[in-house]
Amino acid sequence: MGRGKIELKRIDNKINRQVTFAKRRNGILKKAYELSVLCDAEIALIIFSNRGKIYEFSSTSNMMETIEKYQKIRYGSLENNDLHMEKEQSSYVEYLQLKARYQELQQLQRQLLGEDLKSLNLDDLEAIEHQLQSSLKAIGSKRTKRMLDQLHQLQAKEKMMMDANKALEKKLEEICAANEAQKAWVSGEQSSIFGQQNPHSHGFFQPLDCNSNLQIGFSDPMSSGEMNVAALDCRNGNGSVPVWML
């Protein structure tokens, strides 16, 4: 038959309690050692007897390092959790404040538009009226300033465009003058070249001096009598007749 279930309770017999403590202590120390070897676990075990005697086991050479590591992980996470909770609470409080401020601004906007005025007294209404007048005055001043700024900008732009127009007109006049000078130079050059090629061209179109009496054949301005005298003179001079008289 199997062993029955043992009820866990304090052992009244002092000797039996001491024997059980020694057996269970050695067993748990052995189990801790086996767990550290088999599973490569970092283990720190501390046991205090009822007499205040301490028994300990550490899988590392320094148990304090393991204890510090435990404190850092265990209590450090608690501190982080506390900080996180404090931050959440602060954010929630800020959210409530912003929500209340938003509701106040919405109500004020409705009142400025002439709505939800039943709960206001005379002083509140006068304050809203004064605020509206101040707002209208500020808006008018701002609008006037914007209009003056736009006017100055337009005037500056107009001046810039007029200066650009003047510069373009001046440039256009210079281009026209250069074109006229180039045309005059080309015309003078052509006239000079034509004059060099035809030095007597100025008299080419003058009328020729012609005798109005039309004669067919050889025409000599000298008369027949003068021709005979010239022939005799030539014959008397050298004794020969010129060839053109033969």
PDB file of N, CA, C and O in Angstrom, residues 42-90:
ATOM      1  N   GLU A  42      21.543  30.514 -11.873  1.00  0.00           N
ATOM      2  CA  GLU A  42      22.204  31.247 -10.801  1.00  0.00           C
ATOM      3  C   GLU A  42      21.306  31.207  -9.574  1.00  0.00           C
ATOM      4  O   GLU A  42      20.204  31.762  -9.572  1.00  0.00           O
ATOM      5  N   ILE A  43      21.787  30.559  -8.521  1.00  0.00           N
ATOM      6  CA  ILE A  43      20.964  30.286  -7.344  1.00  0.00           C
ATOM      7  C   ILE A  43      21.675  30.821  -6.110  1.00  0.00           C
ATOM      8  O   ILE A  43      22.883  30.650  -5.939  1.00  0.00           O
ATOM      9  N   ALA A  44      20.908  31.463  -5.262  1.00  0.00           N
ATOM     10  CA  ALA A  44      21.371  31.895  -3.931  1.00  0.00           C
ATOM     11  C   ALA A  44      20.317  31.441  -2.923  1.00  0.00           C
ATOM     12  O   ALA A  44      19.164  31.859  -3.002  1.00  0.00           O
ATOM     13  N   LEU A  45      20.712  30.576  -1.981  1.00  0.00           N
ATOM     14  CA  LEU A  45      19.784  29.991  -1.005  1.00  0.00           C
ATOM     15  C   LEU A  45      20.257  30.350   0.400  1.00  0.00           C
ATOM     16  O   LEU A  45      21.412  30.136   0.752  1.00  0.00           O
ATOM     17  N   ILE A  46      19.353  30.877   1.193  1.00  0.00           N
ATOM     18  CA  ILE A  46      19.651  31.259   2.579  1.00  0.00           C
ATOM     19  C   ILE A  46      18.600  30.613   3.484  1.00  0.00           C
ATOM     20  O   ILE A  46      17.390  30.757   3.233  1.00  0.00           O
ATOM     21  N   ILE A  47      19.045  29.928   4.523  1.00  0.00           N
ATOM     22  CA  ILE A  47      18.149  29.255   5.472  1.00  0.00           C
ATOM     23  C   ILE A  47      18.533  29.691   6.885  1.00  0.00           C
ATOM     24  O   ILE A  47      19.710  29.671   7.260  1.00  0.00           O
ATOM     25  N   PHE A  48      17.539  30.081   7.644  1.00  0.00           N
ATOM     26  CA  PHE A  48      17.738  30.418   9.061  1.00  0.00           C
ATOM     27  C   PHE A  48      16.979  29.383   9.901  1.00  0.00           C
ATOM     28  O   PHE A  48      15.784  29.139   9.673  1.00  0.00           O
ATOM     29  N   SER A  49      17.691  28.823  10.843  1.00  0.00           N
ATOM     30  CA  SER A  49      17.037  27.878  11.779  1.00  0.00           C
ATOM     31  C   SER A  49      16.278  28.653  12.840  1.00  0.00           C
ATOM     32  O   SER A  49      16.382  29.881  12.932  1.00  0.00           O
ATOM     33  N   ASN A  50      15.486  27.900  13.647  1.00  0.00           N
ATOM     34  CA  ASN A  50      14.727  28.562  14.698  1.00  0.00           C
ATOM     35  C   ASN A  50      15.622  29.101  15.806  1.00  0.00           C
ATOM     36  O   ASN A  50      15.188  29.903  16.628  1.00  0.00           O
ATOM     37  N   ARG A  51      16.857  28.691  15.814  1.00  0.00           N
ATOM     38  CA  ARG A  51      17.819  29.194  16.788  1.00  0.00           C
ATOM     39  C   ARG A  51      18.619  30.379  16.239  1.00  0.00           C
ATOM     40  O   ARG A  51      19.494  30.906  16.913  1.00  0.00           O
ATOM     41  N   GLY A  52      18.367  30.787  14.978  1.00  0.00           N
ATOM     42  CA  GLY A  52      19.063  31.913  14.382  1.00  0.00           C
ATOM     43  C   GLY A  52      20.327  31.541  13.642  1.00  0.00           C
ATOM     44  O   GLY A  52      21.073  32.433  13.204  1.00  0.00           O
ATOM     45  N   LYS A  53      20.571  30.261  13.455  1.00  0.00           N
ATOM     46  CA  LYS A  53      21.754  29.817  12.731  1.00  0.00           C
ATOM     47  C   LYS A  53      21.468  29.886  11.230  1.00  0.00           C
ATOM     48  O   LYS A  53      20.373  29.554  10.775  1.00  0.00           O
ATOM     49  N   ILE A  54      22.472  30.296  10.480  1.00  0.00           N
ATOM     50  CA  ILE A  54      22.292  30.520   9.046  1.00  0.00           C
ATOM     51  C   ILE A  54      22.973  29.431   8.247  1.00  0.00           C
ATOM     52  O   ILE A  54      24.059  28.972   8.591  1.00  0.00           O
ATOM     53  N   TYR A  55      22.291  29.016   7.188  1.00  0.00           N
ATOM     54  CA  TYR A  55      22.833  28.063   6.220  1.00  0.00           C
ATOM     55  C   TYR A  55      22.570  28.671   4.834  1.00  0.00           C
ATOM     56  O   TYR A  55      21.456  29.132   4.551  1.00  0.00           O
ATOM     57  N   GLU A  56      23.578  28.619   4.013  1.00  0.00           N
ATOM     58  CA  GLU A  56      23.453  29.285   2.711  1.00  0.00           C
ATOM     59  C   GLU A  56      24.139  28.469   1.613  1.00  0.00           C
ATOM     60  O   GLU A  56      25.041  27.658   1.888  1.00  0.00           O
ATOM     61  N   PHE A  57      23.683  28.740   0.374  1.00  0.00           N
ATOM     62  CA  PHE A  57      24.307  28.123  -0.794  1.00  0.00           C
ATOM     63  C   PHE A  57      24.239  29.151  -1.928  1.00  0.00           C
ATOM     64  O   PHE A  57      23.222  29.812  -2.135  1.00  0.00           O
ATOM     65  N   SER A  58      25.337  29.242  -2.684  1.00  0.00           N
ATOM     66  CA  SER A  58      25.398  30.157  -3.826  1.00  0.00           C
ATOM     67  C   SER A  58      26.073  29.431  -4.979  1.00  0.00           C
ATOM     68  O   SER A  58      27.127  28.812  -4.799  1.00  0.00           O
ATOM     69  N   SER A  59      25.472  29.533  -6.144  1.00  0.00           N
ATOM     70  CA  SER A  59      26.056  28.906  -7.333  1.00  0.00           C
ATOM     71  C   SER A  59      27.222  29.706  -7.888  1.00  0.00           C
ATOM     72  O   SER A  59      27.969  29.219  -8.728  1.00  0.00           O
ATOM     73  N   THR A  60      27.373  30.961  -7.429  1.00  0.00           N
ATOM     74  CA  THR A  60      28.488  31.801  -7.853  1.00  0.00           C
ATOM     75  C   THR A  60      29.477  31.944  -6.708  1.00  0.00           C
ATOM     76  O   THR A  60      29.211  31.520  -5.572  1.00  0.00           O
ATOM     77  N   SER A  61      30.583  32.556  -6.998  1.00  0.00           N
ATOM     78  CA  SER A  61      31.610  32.705  -5.963  1.00  0.00           C
ATOM     79  C   SER A  61      31.252  33.787  -4.958  1.00  0.00           C
ATOM     80  O   SER A  61      31.793  33.817  -3.857  1.00  0.00           O
ATOM     81  N   ASN A  62      30.345  34.702  -5.323  1.00  0.00           N
ATOM     82  CA  ASN A  62      29.979  35.805  -4.441  1.00  0.00           C
ATOM     83  C   ASN A  62      28.467  35.885  -4.358  1.00  0.00           C
ATOM     84  O   ASN A  62      27.795  36.197  -5.351  1.00  0.00           O
ATOM     85  N   MET A  63      27.919  35.585  -3.186  1.00  0.00           N
ATOM     86  CA  MET A  63      26.470  35.626  -3.018  1.00  0.00           C
ATOM     87  C   MET A  63      25.940  37.046  -3.038  1.00  0.00           C
ATOM     88  O   MET A  63      24.795  37.286  -3.475  1.00  0.00           O
ATOM     89  N   MET A  64      26.750  38.036  -2.619  1.00  0.00           N
ATOM     90  CA  MET A  64      26.273  39.410  -2.566  1.00  0.00           C
ATOM     91  C   MET A  64      25.944  39.948  -3.966  1.00  0.00           C
ATOM     92  O   MET A  64      25.007  40.728  -4.125  1.00  0.00           O
ATOM     93  N   GLU A  65      26.691  39.514  -4.957  1.00  0.00           N
ATOM     94  CA  GLU A  65      26.378  39.930  -6.329  1.00  0.00           C
ATOM     95  C   GLU A  65      25.005  39.426  -6.743  1.00  0.00           C
ATOM     96  O   GLU A  65      24.233  40.146  -7.378  1.00  0.00           O
ATOM     97  N   THR A  66      24.704  38.204  -6.383  1.00  0.00           N
ATOM     98  CA  THR A  66      23.385  37.656  -6.712  1.00  0.00           C
ATOM     99  C   THR A  66      22.289  38.396  -5.970  1.00  0.00           C
ATOM    100  O   THR A  66      21.220  38.701  -6.534  1.00  0.00           O
ATOM    101  N   ILE A  67      22.545  38.740  -4.703  1.00  0.00           N
ATOM    102  CA  ILE A  67      21.539  39.459  -3.922  1.00  0.00           C
ATOM    103  C   ILE A  67      21.325  40.867  -4.474  1.00  0.00           C
ATOM    104  O   ILE A  67      20.191  41.346  -4.588  1.00  0.00           O
ATOM    105  N   GLU A  68      22.421  41.548  -4.841  1.00  0.00           N
ATOM    106  CA  GLU A  68      22.289  42.884  -5.434  1.00  0.00           C
ATOM    107  C   GLU A  68      21.544  42.835  -6.757  1.00  0.00           C
ATOM    108  O   GLU A  68      20.741  43.728  -7.065  1.00  0.00           O
ATOM    109  N   LYS A  69      21.823  41.801  -7.515  1.00  0.00           N
ATOM    110  CA  LYS A  69      21.103  41.633  -8.779  1.00  0.00           C
ATOM    111  C   LYS A  69      19.617  41.441  -8.538  1.00  0.00           C
ATOM    112  O   LYS A  69      18.764  42.006  -9.234  1.00  0.00           O
ATOM    113  N   TYR A  70      19.291  40.669  -7.539  1.00  0.00           N
ATOM    114  CA  TYR A  70      17.880  40.452  -7.183  1.00  0.00           C
ATOM    115  C   TYR A  70      17.210  41.751  -6.760  1.00  0.00           C
ATOM    116  O   TYR A  70      16.096  42.071  -7.199  1.00  0.00           O
ATOM    117  N   GLN A  71      17.896  42.529  -5.901  1.00  0.00           N
ATOM    118  CA  GLN A  71      17.319  43.787  -5.433  1.00  0.00           C
ATOM    119  C   GLN A  71      17.122  44.771  -6.580  1.00  0.00           C
ATOM    120  O   GLN A  71      16.120  45.483  -6.647  1.00  0.00           O
ATOM    121  N   LYS A  72      18.104  44.813  -7.483  1.00  0.00           N
ATOM    122  CA  LYS A  72      18.008  45.732  -8.611  1.00  0.00           C
ATOM    123  C   LYS A  72      16.827  45.402  -9.512  1.00  0.00           C
ATOM    124  O   LYS A  72      16.091  46.288  -9.961  1.00  0.00           O
ATOM    125  N   ILE A  73      16.672  44.089  -9.757  1.00  0.00           N
ATOM    126  CA  ILE A  73      15.573  43.686 -10.646  1.00  0.00           C
ATOM    127  C   ILE A  73      14.226  43.797  -9.946  1.00  0.00           C
ATOM    128  O   ILE A  73      13.252  44.320 -10.505  1.00  0.00           O
ATOM    129  N   ARG A  74      14.176  43.334  -8.724  1.00  0.00           N
ATOM    130  CA  ARG A  74      12.895  43.290  -8.015  1.00  0.00           C
ATOM    131  C   ARG A  74      12.410  44.670  -7.616  1.00  0.00           C
ATOM    132  O   ARG A  74      11.300  45.071  -7.938  1.00  0.00           O
ATOM    133  N   TYR A  75      13.240  45.431  -6.928  1.00  0.00           N
ATOM    134  CA  TYR A  75      12.804  46.717  -6.410  1.00  0.00           C
ATOM    135  C   TYR A  75      12.970  47.834  -7.435  1.00  0.00           C
ATOM    136  O   TYR A  75      12.266  48.850  -7.364  1.00  0.00           O
ATOM    137  N   GLY A  76      13.906  47.639  -8.375  1.00  0.00           N
ATOM    138  CA  GLY A  76      14.011  48.627  -9.443  1.00  0.00           C
ATOM    139  C   GLY A  76      12.770  48.660 -10.305  1.00  0.00           C
ATOM    140  O   GLY A  76      12.291  49.716 -10.706  1.00  0.00           O
ATOM    141  N   SER A  77      12.195  47.513 -10.590  1.00  0.00           N
ATOM    142  CA  SER A  77      10.960  47.458 -11.370  1.00  0.00           C
ATOM    143  C   SER A  77       9.802  48.090 -10.616  1.00  0.00           C
ATOM    144  O   SER A  77       8.935  48.740 -11.201  1.00  0.00           O
ATOM    145  N   LEU A  78       9.807  47.914  -9.288  1.00  0.00           N
ATOM    146  CA  LEU A  78       8.755  48.546  -8.491  1.00  0.00           C
ATOM    147  C   LEU A  78       8.866  50.070  -8.554  1.00  0.00           C
ATOM    148  O   LEU A  78       7.858  50.776  -8.671  1.00  0.00           O
ATOM    149  N   GLU A  79      10.128  50.560  -8.486  1.00  0.00           N
ATOM    150  CA  GLU A  79      10.307  52.003  -8.593  1.00  0.00           C
ATOM    151  C   GLU A  79       9.869  52.513  -9.960  1.00  0.00           C
ATOM    152  O   GLU A  79       9.248  53.564 -10.073  1.00  0.00           O
ATOM    153  N   ASN A  80      10.212  51.741 -10.997  1.00  0.00           N
ATOM    154  CA  ASN A  80       9.769  52.147 -12.340  1.00  0.00           C
ATOM    155  C   ASN A  80       8.257  52.148 -12.440  1.00  0.00           C
ATOM    156  O   ASN A  80       7.664  53.041 -13.069  1.00  0.00           O
ATOM    157  N   ASN A  81       7.646  51.159 -11.833  1.00  0.00           N
ATOM    158  CA  ASN A  81       6.181  51.114 -11.854  1.00  0.00           C
ATOM    159  C   ASN A  81       5.587  52.303 -11.111  1.00  0.00           C
ATOM    160  O   ASN A  81       4.594  52.901 -11.539  1.00  0.00           O
ATOM    161  N   ASP A  82       6.225  52.630  -9.973  1.00  0.00           N
ATOM    162  CA  ASP A  82       5.732  53.795  -9.225  1.00  0.00           C
ATOM    163  C   ASP A  82       5.866  55.079 -10.042  1.00  0.00           C
ATOM    164  O   ASP A  82       4.958  55.912 -10.076  1.00  0.00           O
ATOM    165  N   LEU A  83       7.027  55.235 -10.709  1.00  0.00           N
ATOM    166  CA  LEU A  83       7.212  56.423 -11.545  1.00  0.00           C
ATOM    167  C   LEU A  83       6.203  56.458 -12.687  1.00  0.00           C
ATOM    168  O   LEU A  83       5.663  57.527 -13.033  1.00  0.00           O
ATOM    169  N   HIS A  84       5.954  55.306 -13.260  1.00  0.00           N
ATOM    170  CA  HIS A  84       4.979  55.241 -14.351  1.00  0.00           C
ATOM    171  C   HIS A  84       3.582  55.616 -13.856  1.00  0.00           C
ATOM    172  O   HIS A  84       2.852  56.358 -14.536  1.00  0.00           O
ATOM    173  N   MET A  85       3.234  55.130 -12.698  1.00  0.00           N
ATOM    174  CA  MET A  85       1.915  55.455 -12.150  1.00  0.00           C
ATOM    175  C   MET A  85       1.817  56.940 -11.818  1.00  0.00           C
ATOM    176  O   MET A  85       0.782  57.575 -12.073  1.00  0.00           O
ATOM    177  N   GLU A  86       2.898  57.503 -11.268  1.00  0.00           N
ATOM    178  CA  GLU A  86       2.882  58.934 -10.977  1.00  0.00           C
ATOM    179  C   GLU A  86       2.751  59.755 -12.257  1.00  0.00           C
ATOM    180  O   GLU A  86       2.025  60.756 -12.293  1.00  0.00           O
ATOM    181  N   LYS A  87       3.434  59.320 -13.293  1.00  0.00           N
ATOM    182  CA  LYS A  87       3.330  60.030 -14.565  1.00  0.00           C
ATOM    183  C   LYS A  87       1.917  59.927 -15.128  1.00  0.00           C
ATOM    184  O   LYS A  87       1.382  60.911 -15.674  1.00  0.00           O
ATOM    185  N   GLU A  88       1.317  58.763 -15.002  1.00  0.00           N
ATOM    186  CA  GLU A  88      -0.055  58.605 -15.483  1.00  0.00           C
ATOM    187  C   GLU A  88      -1.021  59.491 -14.700  1.00  0.00           C
ATOM    188  O   GLU A  88      -1.909  60.127 -15.291  1.00  0.00           O
ATOM    189  N   GLN A  89      -0.823  59.539 -13.399  1.00  0.00           N
ATOM    190  CA  GLN A  89      -1.696  60.385 -12.591  1.00  0.00           C
ATOM    191  C   GLN A  89      -1.517  61.859 -12.948  1.00  0.00           C
ATOM    192  O   GLN A  89      -2.497  62.609 -13.058  1.00  0.00           O
ATOM    193  N   SER A  90      -0.241  62.271 -13.143  1.00  0.00           N
ATOM    194  CA  SER A  90       0.000  63.662 -13.523  1.00  0.00           C
ATOM    195  C   SER A  90      -0.615  63.973 -14.884  1.00  0.00           C
ATOM    196  O   SER A  90      -1.205  65.042 -15.082  1.00  0.00           O
TER     197      SER A  90
END
